[in-house]
mmCIF file of C-alpha atoms in Angstrom:
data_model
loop_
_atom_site.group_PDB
_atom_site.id
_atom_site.type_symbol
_atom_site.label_atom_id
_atom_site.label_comp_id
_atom_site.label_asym_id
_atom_site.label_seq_id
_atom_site.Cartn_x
_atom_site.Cartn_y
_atom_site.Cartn_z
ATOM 1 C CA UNK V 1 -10.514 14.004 6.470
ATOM 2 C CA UNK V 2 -10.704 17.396 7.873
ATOM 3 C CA UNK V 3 -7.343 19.115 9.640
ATOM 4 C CA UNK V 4 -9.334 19.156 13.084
ATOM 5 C CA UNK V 5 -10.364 15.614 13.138
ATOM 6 C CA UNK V 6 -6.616 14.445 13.621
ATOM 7 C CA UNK V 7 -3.606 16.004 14.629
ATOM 8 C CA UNK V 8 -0.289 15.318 12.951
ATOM 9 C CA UNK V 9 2.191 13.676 15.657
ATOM 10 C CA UNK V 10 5.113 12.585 13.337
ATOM 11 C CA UNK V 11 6.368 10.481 10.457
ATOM 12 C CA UNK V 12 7.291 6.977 9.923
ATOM 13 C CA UNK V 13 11.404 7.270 9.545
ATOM 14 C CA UNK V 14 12.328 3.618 8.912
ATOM 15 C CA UNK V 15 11.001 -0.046 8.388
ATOM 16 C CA UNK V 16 12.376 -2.162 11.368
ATOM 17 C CA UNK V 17 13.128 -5.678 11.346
ATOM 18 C CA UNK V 18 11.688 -8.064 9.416
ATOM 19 C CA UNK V 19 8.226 -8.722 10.147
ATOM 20 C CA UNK V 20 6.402 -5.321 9.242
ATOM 21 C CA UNK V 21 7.802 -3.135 12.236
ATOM 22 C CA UNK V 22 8.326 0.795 11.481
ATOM 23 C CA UNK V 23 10.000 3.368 13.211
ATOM 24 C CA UNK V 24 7.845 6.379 14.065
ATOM 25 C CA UNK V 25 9.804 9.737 14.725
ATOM 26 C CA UNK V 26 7.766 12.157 16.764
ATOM 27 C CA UNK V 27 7.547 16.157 16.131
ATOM 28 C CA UNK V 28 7.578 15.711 20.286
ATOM 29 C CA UNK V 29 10.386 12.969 21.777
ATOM 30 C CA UNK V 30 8.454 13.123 24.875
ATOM 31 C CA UNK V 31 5.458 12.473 23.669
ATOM 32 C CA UNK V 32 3.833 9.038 24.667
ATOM 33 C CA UNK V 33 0.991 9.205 22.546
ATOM 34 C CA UNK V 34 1.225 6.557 19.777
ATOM 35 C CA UNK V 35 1.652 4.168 23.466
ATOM 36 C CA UNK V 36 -2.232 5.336 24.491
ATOM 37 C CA UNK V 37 -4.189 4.602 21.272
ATOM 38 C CA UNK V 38 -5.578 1.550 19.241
ATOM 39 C CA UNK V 39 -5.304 3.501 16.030
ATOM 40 C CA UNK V 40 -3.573 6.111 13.460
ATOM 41 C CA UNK V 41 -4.182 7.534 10.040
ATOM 42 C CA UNK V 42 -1.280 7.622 7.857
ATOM 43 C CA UNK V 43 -1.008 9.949 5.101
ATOM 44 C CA UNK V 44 1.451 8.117 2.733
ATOM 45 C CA UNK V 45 3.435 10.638 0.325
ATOM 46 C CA UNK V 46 1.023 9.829 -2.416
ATOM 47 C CA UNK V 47 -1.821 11.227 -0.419
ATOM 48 C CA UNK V 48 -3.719 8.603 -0.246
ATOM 49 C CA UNK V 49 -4.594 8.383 3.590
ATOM 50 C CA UNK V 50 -5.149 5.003 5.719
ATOM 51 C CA UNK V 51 -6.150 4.392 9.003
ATOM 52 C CA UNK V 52 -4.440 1.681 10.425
ATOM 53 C CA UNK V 53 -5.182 0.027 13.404
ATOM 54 C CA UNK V 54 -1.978 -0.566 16.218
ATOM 55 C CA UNK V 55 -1.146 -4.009 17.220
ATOM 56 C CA UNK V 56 2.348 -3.575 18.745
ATOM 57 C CA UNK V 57 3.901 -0.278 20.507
ATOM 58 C CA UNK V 58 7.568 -0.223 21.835
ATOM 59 C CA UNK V 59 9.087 2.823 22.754
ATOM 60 C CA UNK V 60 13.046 3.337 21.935
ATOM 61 C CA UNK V 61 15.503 6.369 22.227
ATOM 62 C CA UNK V 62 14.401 8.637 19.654
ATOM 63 C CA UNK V 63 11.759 6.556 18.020
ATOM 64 C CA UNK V 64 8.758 4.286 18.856
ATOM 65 C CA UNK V 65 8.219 0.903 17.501
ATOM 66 C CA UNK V 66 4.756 0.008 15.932
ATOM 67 C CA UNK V 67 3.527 -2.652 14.296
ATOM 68 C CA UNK V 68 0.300 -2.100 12.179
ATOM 69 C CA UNK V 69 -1.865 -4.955 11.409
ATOM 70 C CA UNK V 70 -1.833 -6.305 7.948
ATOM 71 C CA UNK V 71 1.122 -5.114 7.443
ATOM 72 C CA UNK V 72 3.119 -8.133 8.243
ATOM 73 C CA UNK V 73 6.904 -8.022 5.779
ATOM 74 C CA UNK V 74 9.636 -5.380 5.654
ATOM 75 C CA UNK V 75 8.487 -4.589 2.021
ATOM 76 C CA UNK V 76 5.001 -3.662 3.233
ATOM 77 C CA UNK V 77 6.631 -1.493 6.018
ATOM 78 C CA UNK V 78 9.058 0.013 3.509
ATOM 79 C CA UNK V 79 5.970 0.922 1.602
ATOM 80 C CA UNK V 80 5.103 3.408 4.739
ATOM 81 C CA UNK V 81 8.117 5.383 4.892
ATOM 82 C CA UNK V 82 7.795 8.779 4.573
ATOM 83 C CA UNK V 83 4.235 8.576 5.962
ATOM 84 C CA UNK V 84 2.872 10.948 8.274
ATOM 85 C CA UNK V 85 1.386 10.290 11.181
ATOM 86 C CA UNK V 86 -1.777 11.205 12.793
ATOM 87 C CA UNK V 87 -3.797 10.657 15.278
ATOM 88 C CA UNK V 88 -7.253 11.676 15.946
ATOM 89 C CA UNK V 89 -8.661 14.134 18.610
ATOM 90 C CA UNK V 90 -11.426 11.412 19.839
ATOM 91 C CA UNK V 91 -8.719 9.587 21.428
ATOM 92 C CA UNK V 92 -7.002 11.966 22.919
ATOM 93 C CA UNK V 93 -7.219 13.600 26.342
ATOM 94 C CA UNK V 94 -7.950 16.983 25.889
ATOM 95 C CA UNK V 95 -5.461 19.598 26.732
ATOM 96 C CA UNK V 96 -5.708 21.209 30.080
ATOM 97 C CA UNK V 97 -6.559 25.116 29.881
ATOM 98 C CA UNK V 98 -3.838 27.278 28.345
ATOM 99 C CA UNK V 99 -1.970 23.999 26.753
ATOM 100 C CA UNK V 100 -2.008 23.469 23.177
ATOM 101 C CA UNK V 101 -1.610 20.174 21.125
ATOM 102 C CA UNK V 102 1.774 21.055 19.266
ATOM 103 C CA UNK V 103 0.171 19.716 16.061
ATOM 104 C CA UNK V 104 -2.702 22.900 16.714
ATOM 105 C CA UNK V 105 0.089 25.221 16.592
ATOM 106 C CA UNK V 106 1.226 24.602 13.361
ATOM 107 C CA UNK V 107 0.027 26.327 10.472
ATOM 108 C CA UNK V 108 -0.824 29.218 12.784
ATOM 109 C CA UNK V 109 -0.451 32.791 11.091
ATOM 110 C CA UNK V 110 2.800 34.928 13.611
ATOM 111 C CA UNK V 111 2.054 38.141 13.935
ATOM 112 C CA UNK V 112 3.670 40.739 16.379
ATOM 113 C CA UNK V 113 2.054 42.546 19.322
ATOM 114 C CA UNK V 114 1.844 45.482 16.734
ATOM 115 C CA UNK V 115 -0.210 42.900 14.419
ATOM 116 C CA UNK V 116 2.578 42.565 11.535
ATOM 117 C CA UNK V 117 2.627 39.662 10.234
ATOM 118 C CA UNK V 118 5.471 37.513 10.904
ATOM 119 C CA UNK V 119 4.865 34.184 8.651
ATOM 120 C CA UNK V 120 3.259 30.728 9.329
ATOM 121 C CA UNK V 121 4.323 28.476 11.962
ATOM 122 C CA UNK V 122 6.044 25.982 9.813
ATOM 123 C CA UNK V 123 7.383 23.320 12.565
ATOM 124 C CA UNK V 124 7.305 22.564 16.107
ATOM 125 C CA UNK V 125 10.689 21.351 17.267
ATOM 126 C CA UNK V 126 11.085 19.964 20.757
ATOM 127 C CA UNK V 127 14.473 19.934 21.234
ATOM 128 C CA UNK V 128 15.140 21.200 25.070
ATOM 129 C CA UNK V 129 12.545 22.018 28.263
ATOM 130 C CA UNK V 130 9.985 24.078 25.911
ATOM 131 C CA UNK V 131 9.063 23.551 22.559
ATOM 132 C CA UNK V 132 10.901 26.175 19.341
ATOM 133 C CA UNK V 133 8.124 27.353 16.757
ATOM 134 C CA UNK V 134 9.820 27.746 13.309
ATOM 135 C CA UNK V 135 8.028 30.681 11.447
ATOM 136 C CA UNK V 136 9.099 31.072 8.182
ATOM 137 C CA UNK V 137 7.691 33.594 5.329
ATOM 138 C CA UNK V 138 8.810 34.310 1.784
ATOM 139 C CA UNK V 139 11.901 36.470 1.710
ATOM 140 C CA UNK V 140 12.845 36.435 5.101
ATOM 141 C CA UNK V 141 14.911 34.407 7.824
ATOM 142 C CA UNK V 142 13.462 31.930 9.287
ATOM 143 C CA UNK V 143 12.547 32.490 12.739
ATOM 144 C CA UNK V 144 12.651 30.383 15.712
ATOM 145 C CA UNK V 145 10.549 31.476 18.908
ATOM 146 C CA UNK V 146 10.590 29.424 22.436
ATOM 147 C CA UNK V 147 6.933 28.574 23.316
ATOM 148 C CA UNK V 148 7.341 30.359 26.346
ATOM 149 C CA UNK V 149 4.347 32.987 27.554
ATOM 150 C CA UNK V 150 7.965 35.124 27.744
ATOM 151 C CA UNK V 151 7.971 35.595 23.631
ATOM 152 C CA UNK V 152 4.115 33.811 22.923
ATOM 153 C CA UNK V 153 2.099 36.049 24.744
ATOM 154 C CA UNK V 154 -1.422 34.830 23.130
ATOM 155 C CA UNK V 155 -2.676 32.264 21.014
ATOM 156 C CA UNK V 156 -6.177 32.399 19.589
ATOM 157 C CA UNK V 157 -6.236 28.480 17.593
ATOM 158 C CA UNK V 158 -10.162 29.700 16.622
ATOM 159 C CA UNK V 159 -8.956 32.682 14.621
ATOM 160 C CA UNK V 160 -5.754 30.484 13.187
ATOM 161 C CA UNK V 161 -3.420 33.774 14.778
ATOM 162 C CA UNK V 162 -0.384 33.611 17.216
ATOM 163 C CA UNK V 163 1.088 36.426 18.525
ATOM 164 C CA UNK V 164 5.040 36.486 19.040
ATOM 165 C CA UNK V 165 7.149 38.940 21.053
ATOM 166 C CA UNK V 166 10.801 38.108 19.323
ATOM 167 C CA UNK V 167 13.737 37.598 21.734
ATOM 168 C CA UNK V 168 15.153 41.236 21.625
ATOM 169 C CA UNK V 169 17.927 40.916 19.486
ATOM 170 C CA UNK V 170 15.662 40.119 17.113
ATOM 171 C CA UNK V 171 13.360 43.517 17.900
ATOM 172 C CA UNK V 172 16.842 45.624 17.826
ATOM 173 C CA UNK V 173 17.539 44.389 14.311
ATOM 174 C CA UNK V 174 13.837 44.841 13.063
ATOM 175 C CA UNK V 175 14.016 48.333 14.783
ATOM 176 C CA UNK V 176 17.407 49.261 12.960
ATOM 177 C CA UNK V 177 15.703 48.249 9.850
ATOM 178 C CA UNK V 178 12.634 50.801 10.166
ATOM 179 C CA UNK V 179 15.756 53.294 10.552
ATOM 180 C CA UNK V 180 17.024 52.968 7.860
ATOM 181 C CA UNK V 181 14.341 52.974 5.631
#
């Protein structure tokens, strides 16, 4: 299954209830996608991928409710923990121009507006009005960015690059840096 054929919307957190229900924990809280299609693919922490089809939705506080068919005990559900969740592109509404699927964004080489590499977006946490990337890179902090146009000035998905202007305490420590060295 190729990474643009689905896009990776969350994981299953829990098995709920008795009769094969899971809890599915969103990268996005606000996202009402897994209400809008008939179908996922699960990647289950062996690997082994499954596309299961939807036959109940509920949404709750911080997690929806889905029922998958054939999977009808907790011990089947149980057996999806720690899944992750995708869904494909076909279903989907594009996005508009100049919005991104969050899942697109991930994986994304950061670079500056000088074109020094930052790291890899890692995660995409939506935890207030705009979405945080989370770069990280071996032997540095990790760095979280707002996806505002403020500190993301461009992002080319095609060439797998995002550039990111860093809040500016972040630029007044790199500059210090190059100072001392």
């Amino acid at each position: 299954m190729s990474a643009s054929t689905c896009l990776e919307l969350g994981y299953v957190a829990r098995a709920h209830g008795l009769k094969g229900e899971v809890a599915v924990r969103s990268f996005d809280p606000a996202s009402e996608t897994l209400g809008t299609v008939d179908r996922v693919r699960l990647r289950l922490r062996s690997g082994e991928e499954r596309e299961m089809v939807v036959e109940t939705f509920r949404g709750a506080n911080k997690e929806d409710l889905l029922g998958f068919e054939g999977v009808e005990t907790r011990v089947a559900a149980e057996a999806l923990v720690g899944a992750k969740v995708l869904v494909y592109r076909e279903d989907l509404e594009p996005p508009e121009e100049g919005e991104f699927f969050q899942g697109d964004l991930v994986g994304l080489a950061a670079v500056d507006e000088q074109g020094t590499a930052l790291g890899t977006v890692e995660e995409v946490w939506a935890t207030g009005e705009v979405p945080n990337l989370v770069i990280r890179a071996k032997g540095r902090p990790e760095l979280v960015v707002p996806f505002a146009d403020e500190f993301v000035p461009s992002v080319d998905i095609a060439a797998g690059r995002i550039v990111i202007r860093p809040p500016e305490y972040l630029e007044v420590e790199g500059r210090d840096d190059g100072d001392a060295g």
